[in-house]
mmCIF file of C-alpha atoms and ligand atoms in Angstrom:
data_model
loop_
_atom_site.group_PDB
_atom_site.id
_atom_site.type_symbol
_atom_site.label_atom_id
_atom_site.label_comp_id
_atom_site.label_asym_id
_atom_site.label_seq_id
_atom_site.Cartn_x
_atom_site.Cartn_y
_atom_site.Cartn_z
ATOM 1 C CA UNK A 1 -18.408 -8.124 -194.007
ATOM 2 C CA UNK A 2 -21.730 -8.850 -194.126
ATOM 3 C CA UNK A 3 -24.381 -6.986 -196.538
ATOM 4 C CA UNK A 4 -28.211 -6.581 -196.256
ATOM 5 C CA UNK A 5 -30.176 -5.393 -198.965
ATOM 6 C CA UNK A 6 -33.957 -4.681 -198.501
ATOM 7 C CA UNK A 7 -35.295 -3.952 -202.052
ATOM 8 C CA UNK A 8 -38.832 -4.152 -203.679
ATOM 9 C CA UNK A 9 -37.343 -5.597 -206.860
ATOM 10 C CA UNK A 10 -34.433 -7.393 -205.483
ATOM 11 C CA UNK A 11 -34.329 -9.626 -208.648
ATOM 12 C CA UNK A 12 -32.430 -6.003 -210.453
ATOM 13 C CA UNK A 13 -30.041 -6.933 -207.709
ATOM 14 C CA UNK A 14 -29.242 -10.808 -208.421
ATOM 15 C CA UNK A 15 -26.354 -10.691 -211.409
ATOM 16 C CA UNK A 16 -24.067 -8.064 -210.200
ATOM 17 C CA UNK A 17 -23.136 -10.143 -207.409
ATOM 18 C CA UNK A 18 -22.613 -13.565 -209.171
ATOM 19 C CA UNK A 19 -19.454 -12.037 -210.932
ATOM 20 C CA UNK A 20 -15.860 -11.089 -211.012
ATOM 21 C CA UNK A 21 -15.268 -8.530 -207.567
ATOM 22 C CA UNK A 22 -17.952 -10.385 -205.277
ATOM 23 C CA UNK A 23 -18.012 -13.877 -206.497
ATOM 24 C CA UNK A 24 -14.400 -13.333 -205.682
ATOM 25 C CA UNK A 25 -15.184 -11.803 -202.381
ATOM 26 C CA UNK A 26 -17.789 -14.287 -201.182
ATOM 27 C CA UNK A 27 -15.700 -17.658 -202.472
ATOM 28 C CA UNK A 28 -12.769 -15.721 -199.895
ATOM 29 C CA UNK A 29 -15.093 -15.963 -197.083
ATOM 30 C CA UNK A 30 -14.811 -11.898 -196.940
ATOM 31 C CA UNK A 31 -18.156 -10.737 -198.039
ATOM 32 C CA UNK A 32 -21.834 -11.836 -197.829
ATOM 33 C CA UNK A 33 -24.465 -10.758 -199.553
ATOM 34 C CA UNK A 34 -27.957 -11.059 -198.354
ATOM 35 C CA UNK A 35 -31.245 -9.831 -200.749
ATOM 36 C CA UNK A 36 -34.432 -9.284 -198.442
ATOM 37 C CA UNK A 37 -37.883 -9.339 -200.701
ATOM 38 C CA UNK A 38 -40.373 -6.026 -199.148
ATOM 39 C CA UNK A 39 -42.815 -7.080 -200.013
ATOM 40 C CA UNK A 40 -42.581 -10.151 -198.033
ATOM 41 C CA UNK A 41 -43.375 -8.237 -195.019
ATOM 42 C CA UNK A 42 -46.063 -6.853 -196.624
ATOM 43 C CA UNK A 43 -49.486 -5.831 -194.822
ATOM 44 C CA UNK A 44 -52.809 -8.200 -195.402
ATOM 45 C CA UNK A 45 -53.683 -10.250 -198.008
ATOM 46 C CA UNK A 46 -52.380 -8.137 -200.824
ATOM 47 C CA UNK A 47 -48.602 -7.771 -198.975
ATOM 48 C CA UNK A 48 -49.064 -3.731 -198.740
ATOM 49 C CA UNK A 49 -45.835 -2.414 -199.178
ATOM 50 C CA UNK A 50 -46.949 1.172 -200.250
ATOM 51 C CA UNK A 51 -49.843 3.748 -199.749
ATOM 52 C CA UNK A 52 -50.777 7.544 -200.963
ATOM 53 C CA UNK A 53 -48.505 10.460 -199.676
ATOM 54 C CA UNK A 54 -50.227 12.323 -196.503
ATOM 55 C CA UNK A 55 -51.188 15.727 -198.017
ATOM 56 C CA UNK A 56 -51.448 14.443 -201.363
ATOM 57 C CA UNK A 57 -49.293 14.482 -203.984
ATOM 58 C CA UNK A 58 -48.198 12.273 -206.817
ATOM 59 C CA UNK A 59 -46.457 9.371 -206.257
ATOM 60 C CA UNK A 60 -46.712 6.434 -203.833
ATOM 61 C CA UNK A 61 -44.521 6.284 -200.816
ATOM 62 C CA UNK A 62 -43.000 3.164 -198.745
ATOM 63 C CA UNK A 63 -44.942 2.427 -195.576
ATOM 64 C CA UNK A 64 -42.814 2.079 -192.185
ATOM 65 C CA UNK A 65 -44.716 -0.996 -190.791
ATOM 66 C CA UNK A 66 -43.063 -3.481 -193.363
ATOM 67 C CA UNK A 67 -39.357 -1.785 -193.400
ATOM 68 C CA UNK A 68 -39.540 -1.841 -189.391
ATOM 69 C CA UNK A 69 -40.844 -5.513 -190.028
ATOM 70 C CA UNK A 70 -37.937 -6.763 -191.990
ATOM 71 C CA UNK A 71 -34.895 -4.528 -189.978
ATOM 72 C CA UNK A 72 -36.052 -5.931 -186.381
ATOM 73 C CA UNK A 73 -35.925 -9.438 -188.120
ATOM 74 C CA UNK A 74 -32.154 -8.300 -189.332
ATOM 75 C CA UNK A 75 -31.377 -6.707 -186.382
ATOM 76 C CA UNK A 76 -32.688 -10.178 -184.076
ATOM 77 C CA UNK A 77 -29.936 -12.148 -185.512
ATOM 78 C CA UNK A 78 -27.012 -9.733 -185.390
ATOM 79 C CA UNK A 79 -26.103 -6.187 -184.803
ATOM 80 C CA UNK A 80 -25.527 -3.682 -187.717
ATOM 81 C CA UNK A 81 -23.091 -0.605 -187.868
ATOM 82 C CA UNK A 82 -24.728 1.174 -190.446
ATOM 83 C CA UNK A 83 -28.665 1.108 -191.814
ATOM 84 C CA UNK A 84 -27.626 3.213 -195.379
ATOM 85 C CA UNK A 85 -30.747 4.329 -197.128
ATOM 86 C CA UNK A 86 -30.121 4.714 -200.477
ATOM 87 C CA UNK A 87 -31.878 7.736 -202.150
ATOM 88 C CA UNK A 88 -31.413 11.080 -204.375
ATOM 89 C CA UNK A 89 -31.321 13.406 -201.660
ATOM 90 C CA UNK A 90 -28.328 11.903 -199.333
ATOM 91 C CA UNK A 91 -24.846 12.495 -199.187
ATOM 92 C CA UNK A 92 -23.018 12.134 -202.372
ATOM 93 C CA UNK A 93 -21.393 8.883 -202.632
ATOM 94 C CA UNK A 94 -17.384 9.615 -202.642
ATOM 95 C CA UNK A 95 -14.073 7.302 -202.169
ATOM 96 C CA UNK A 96 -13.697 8.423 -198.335
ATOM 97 C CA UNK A 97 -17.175 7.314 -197.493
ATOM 98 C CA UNK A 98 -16.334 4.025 -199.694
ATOM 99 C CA UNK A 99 -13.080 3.525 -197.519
ATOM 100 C CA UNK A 100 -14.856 4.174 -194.427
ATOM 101 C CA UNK A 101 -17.643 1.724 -195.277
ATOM 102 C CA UNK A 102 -15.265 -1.267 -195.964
ATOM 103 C CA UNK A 103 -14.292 -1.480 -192.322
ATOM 104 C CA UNK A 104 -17.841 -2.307 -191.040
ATOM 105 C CA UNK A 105 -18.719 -5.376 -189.804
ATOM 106 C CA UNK A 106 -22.351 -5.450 -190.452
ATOM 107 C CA UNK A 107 -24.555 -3.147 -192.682
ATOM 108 C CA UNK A 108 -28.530 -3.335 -193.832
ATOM 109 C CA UNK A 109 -28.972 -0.949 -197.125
ATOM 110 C CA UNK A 110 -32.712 0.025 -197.497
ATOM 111 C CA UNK A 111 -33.364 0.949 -201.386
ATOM 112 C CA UNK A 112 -36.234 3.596 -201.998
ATOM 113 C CA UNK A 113 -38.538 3.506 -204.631
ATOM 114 C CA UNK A 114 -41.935 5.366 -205.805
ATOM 115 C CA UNK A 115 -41.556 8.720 -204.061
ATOM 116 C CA UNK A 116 -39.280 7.127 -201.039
ATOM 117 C CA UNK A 117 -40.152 6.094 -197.622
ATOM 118 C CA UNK A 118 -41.955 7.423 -194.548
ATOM 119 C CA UNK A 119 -39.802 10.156 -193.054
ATOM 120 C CA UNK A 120 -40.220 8.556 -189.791
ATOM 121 C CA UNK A 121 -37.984 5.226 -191.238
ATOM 122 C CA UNK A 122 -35.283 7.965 -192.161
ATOM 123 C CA UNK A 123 -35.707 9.601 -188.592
ATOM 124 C CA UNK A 124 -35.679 5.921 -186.548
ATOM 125 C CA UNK A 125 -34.106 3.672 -188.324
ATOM 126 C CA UNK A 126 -31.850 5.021 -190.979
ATOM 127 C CA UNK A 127 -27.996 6.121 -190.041
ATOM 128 C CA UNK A 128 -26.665 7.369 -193.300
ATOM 129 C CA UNK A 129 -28.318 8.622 -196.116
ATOM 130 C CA UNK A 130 -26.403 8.145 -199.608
ATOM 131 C CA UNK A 131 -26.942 9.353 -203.186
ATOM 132 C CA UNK A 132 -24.348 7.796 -206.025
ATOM 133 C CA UNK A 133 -24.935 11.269 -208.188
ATOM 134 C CA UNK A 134 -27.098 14.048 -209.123
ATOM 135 C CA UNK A 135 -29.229 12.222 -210.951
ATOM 136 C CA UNK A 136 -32.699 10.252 -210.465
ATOM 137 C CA UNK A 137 -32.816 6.491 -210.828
ATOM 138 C CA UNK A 138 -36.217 4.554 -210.924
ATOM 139 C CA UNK A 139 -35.372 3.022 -207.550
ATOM 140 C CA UNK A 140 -32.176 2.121 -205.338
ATOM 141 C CA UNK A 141 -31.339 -1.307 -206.357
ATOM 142 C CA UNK A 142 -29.021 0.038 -209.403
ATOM 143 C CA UNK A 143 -27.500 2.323 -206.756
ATOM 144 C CA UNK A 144 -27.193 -0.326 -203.828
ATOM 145 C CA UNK A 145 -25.226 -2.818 -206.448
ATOM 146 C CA UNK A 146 -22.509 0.386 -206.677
ATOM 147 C CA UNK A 147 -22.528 1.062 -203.478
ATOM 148 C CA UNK A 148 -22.068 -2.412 -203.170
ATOM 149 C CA UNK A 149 -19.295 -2.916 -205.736
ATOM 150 C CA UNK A 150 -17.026 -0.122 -204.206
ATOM 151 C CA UNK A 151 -17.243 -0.903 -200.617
ATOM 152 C CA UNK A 152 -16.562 -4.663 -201.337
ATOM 153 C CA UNK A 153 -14.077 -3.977 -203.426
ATOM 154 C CA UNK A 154 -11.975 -1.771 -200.735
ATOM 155 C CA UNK A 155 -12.324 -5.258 -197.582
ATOM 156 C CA UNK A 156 -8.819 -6.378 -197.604
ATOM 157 C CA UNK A 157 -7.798 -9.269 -199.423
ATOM 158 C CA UNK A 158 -10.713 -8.969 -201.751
ATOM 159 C CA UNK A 159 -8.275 -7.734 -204.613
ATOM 160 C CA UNK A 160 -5.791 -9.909 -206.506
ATOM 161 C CA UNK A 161 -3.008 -7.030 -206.576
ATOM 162 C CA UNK A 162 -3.363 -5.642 -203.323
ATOM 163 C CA UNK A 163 -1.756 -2.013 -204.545
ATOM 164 C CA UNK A 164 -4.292 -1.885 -207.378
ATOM 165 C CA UNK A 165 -7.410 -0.118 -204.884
ATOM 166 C CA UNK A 166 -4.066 2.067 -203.981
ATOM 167 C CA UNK A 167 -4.249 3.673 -207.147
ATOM 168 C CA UNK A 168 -7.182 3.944 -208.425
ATOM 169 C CA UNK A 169 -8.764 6.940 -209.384
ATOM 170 C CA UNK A 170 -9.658 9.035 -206.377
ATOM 171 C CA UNK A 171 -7.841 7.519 -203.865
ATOM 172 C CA UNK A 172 -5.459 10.064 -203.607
ATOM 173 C CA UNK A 173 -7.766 13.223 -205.207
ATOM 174 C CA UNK A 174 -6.319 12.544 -208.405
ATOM 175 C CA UNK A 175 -7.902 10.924 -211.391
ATOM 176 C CA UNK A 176 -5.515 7.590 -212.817
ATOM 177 C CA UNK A 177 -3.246 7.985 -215.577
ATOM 178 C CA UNK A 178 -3.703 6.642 -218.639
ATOM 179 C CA UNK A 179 -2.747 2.885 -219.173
ATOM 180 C CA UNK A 180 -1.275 1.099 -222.266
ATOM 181 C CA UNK A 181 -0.741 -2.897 -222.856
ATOM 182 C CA UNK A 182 0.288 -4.970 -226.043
ATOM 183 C CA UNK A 183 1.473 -3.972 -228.875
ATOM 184 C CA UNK A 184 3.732 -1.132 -228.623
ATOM 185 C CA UNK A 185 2.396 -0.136 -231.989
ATOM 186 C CA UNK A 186 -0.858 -0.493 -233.730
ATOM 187 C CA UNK A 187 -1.791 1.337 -236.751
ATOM 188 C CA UNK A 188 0.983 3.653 -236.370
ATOM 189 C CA UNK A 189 -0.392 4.444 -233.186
ATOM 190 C CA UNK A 190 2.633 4.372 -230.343
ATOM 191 C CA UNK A 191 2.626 3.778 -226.925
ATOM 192 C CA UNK A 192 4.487 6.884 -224.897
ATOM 193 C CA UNK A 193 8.667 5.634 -224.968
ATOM 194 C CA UNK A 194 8.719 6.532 -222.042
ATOM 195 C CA UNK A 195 6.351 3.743 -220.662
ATOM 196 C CA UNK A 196 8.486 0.711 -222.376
ATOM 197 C CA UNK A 197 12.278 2.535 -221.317
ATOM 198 C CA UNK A 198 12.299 0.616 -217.977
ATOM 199 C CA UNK A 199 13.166 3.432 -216.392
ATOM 200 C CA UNK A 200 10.989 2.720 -213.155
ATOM 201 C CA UNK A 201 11.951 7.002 -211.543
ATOM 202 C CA UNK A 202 10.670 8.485 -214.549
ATOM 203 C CA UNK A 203 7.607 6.146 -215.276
ATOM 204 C CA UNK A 204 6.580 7.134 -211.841
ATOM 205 C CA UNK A 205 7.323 10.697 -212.876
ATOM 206 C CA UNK A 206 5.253 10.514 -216.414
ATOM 207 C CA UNK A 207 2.115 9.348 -214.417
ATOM 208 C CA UNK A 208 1.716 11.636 -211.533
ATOM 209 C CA UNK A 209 2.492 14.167 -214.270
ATOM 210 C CA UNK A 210 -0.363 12.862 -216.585
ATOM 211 C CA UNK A 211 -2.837 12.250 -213.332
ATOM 212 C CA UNK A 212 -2.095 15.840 -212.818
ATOM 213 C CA UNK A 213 -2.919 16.488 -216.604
ATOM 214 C CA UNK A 214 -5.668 15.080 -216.587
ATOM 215 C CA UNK A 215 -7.497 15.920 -212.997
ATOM 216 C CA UNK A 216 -7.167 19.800 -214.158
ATOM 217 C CA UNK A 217 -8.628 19.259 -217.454
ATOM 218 C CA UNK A 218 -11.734 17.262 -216.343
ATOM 219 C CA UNK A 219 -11.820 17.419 -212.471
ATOM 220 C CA UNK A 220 -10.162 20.906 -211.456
ATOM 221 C CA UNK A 221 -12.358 21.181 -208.394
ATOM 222 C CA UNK A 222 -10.459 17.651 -206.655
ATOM 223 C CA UNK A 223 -7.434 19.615 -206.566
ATOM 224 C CA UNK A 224 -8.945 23.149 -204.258
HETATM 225 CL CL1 6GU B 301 -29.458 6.221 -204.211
HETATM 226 N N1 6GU B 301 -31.609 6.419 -205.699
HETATM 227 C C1 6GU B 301 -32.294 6.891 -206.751
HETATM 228 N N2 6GU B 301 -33.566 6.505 -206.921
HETATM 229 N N3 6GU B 301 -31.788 7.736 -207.634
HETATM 230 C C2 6GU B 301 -30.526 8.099 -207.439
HETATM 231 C C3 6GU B 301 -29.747 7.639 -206.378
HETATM 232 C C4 6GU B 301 -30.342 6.794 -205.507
HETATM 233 N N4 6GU B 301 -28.534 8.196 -206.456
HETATM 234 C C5 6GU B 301 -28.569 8.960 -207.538
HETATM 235 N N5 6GU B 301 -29.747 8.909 -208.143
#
């Protein structure tokens, strides 16, 4: 899979990717990651990237002239499955739309900053719209290295222990169980027996049990 990210501080975006999940990913020949400056498809002299919001209004908003500049250079070279803008107001980012991104070939993620872009880059350009939360971040770079990190994650291969995407948390509407290593005691403080009785039936038993336990105490609405 190949990633595009068009960002107007693409230096947020830089150290995420030189570690664990995608330097793993990239060294594998399964992902590539590609940072695209906005600015340098800037207009004039002074590389416009932004101007004042028709109608007024607080808040500067990303022109369409240097987004459609730097996508038709993307989209010369190669063709895309998905153009993902990444902004507040999409679809909430969830393991299903994680899964289903993994699969693509090709995909160019636009992050919006200042009061977003022209609607008319959303309305010609863009194919899915994605939020990671109900929350505001300063701009989409923080967002498009998670987006990032759990699509990348899900390519085939990309994982040492192929069942360990299998179960993570979500993956089957359940949150994970908790997890215990070395030693069996600290401080008084045991591990569950039942975790070190090699009894493979009912460890399988205890987690699904404490997945359970725990999606109803913290996330009751996964299981409606
Ligand atoms: Cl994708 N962008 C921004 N700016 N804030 C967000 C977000 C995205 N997702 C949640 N908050």
């Amino acid at each position: 899979m190949r990633i595009d990210i068009i960002a107007v501080v693409p230096e947020l975006l830089q150290s995420p990717f030189q570690h664990s999940i995608f330097k793993r990913a990239v060294e594998k020949g399964l992902a590539s990651v590609y940072f695209h400056d906005l600015r340098q498809y800037g207009l004039g002299n002074y590389k416009q990237i932004d101007d004042y919001s028709f109608g007024g209004g607080a808040g500067m908003v990303l022109m369409i002239e240097p987004i459609d500049a730097c996508i038709s250079a993307l989209k010369a070279e190669r063709n895309y499955d998905e153009v993902i803008y990444l902004t507040p107001d999409g679809h909430t980012l969830n393991q299903p739309m994680a899964n289903a991104l993994s699969l693509k070939e090709n995909i160019i993620i636009l992050c919006g900053h200042y009061k977003g872009v022209d609607q008319r880059v959303r309305d010609h350009f863009v194919t899915k719209e994605i939020s990671i939360g109900d929350y505001v971040l300063s701009g989409g770079e923080l967002a498009a290295a998670v987006l990032a990190d759990a699509i990348v994650r899900l390519i085939p291969g990309v994982l040492s222990d192929e069942t360990s995407a299998l179960t993570d948390s979500f993956q089957d509407n359940l949150l994970a169980p908790p997890v215990y290593t070395r030693p069996a005691e600290y401080k008084g403080w045991k591990v569950p027996d039942i975790l070190l009785s090699g009894n493979t039936p009912q460890i399988d038993a205890w987690r699904e049990e404490q997945a359970y336990k725990r999606t109803e105490e913290r996330r009751p609405d996964l299981l409606t």
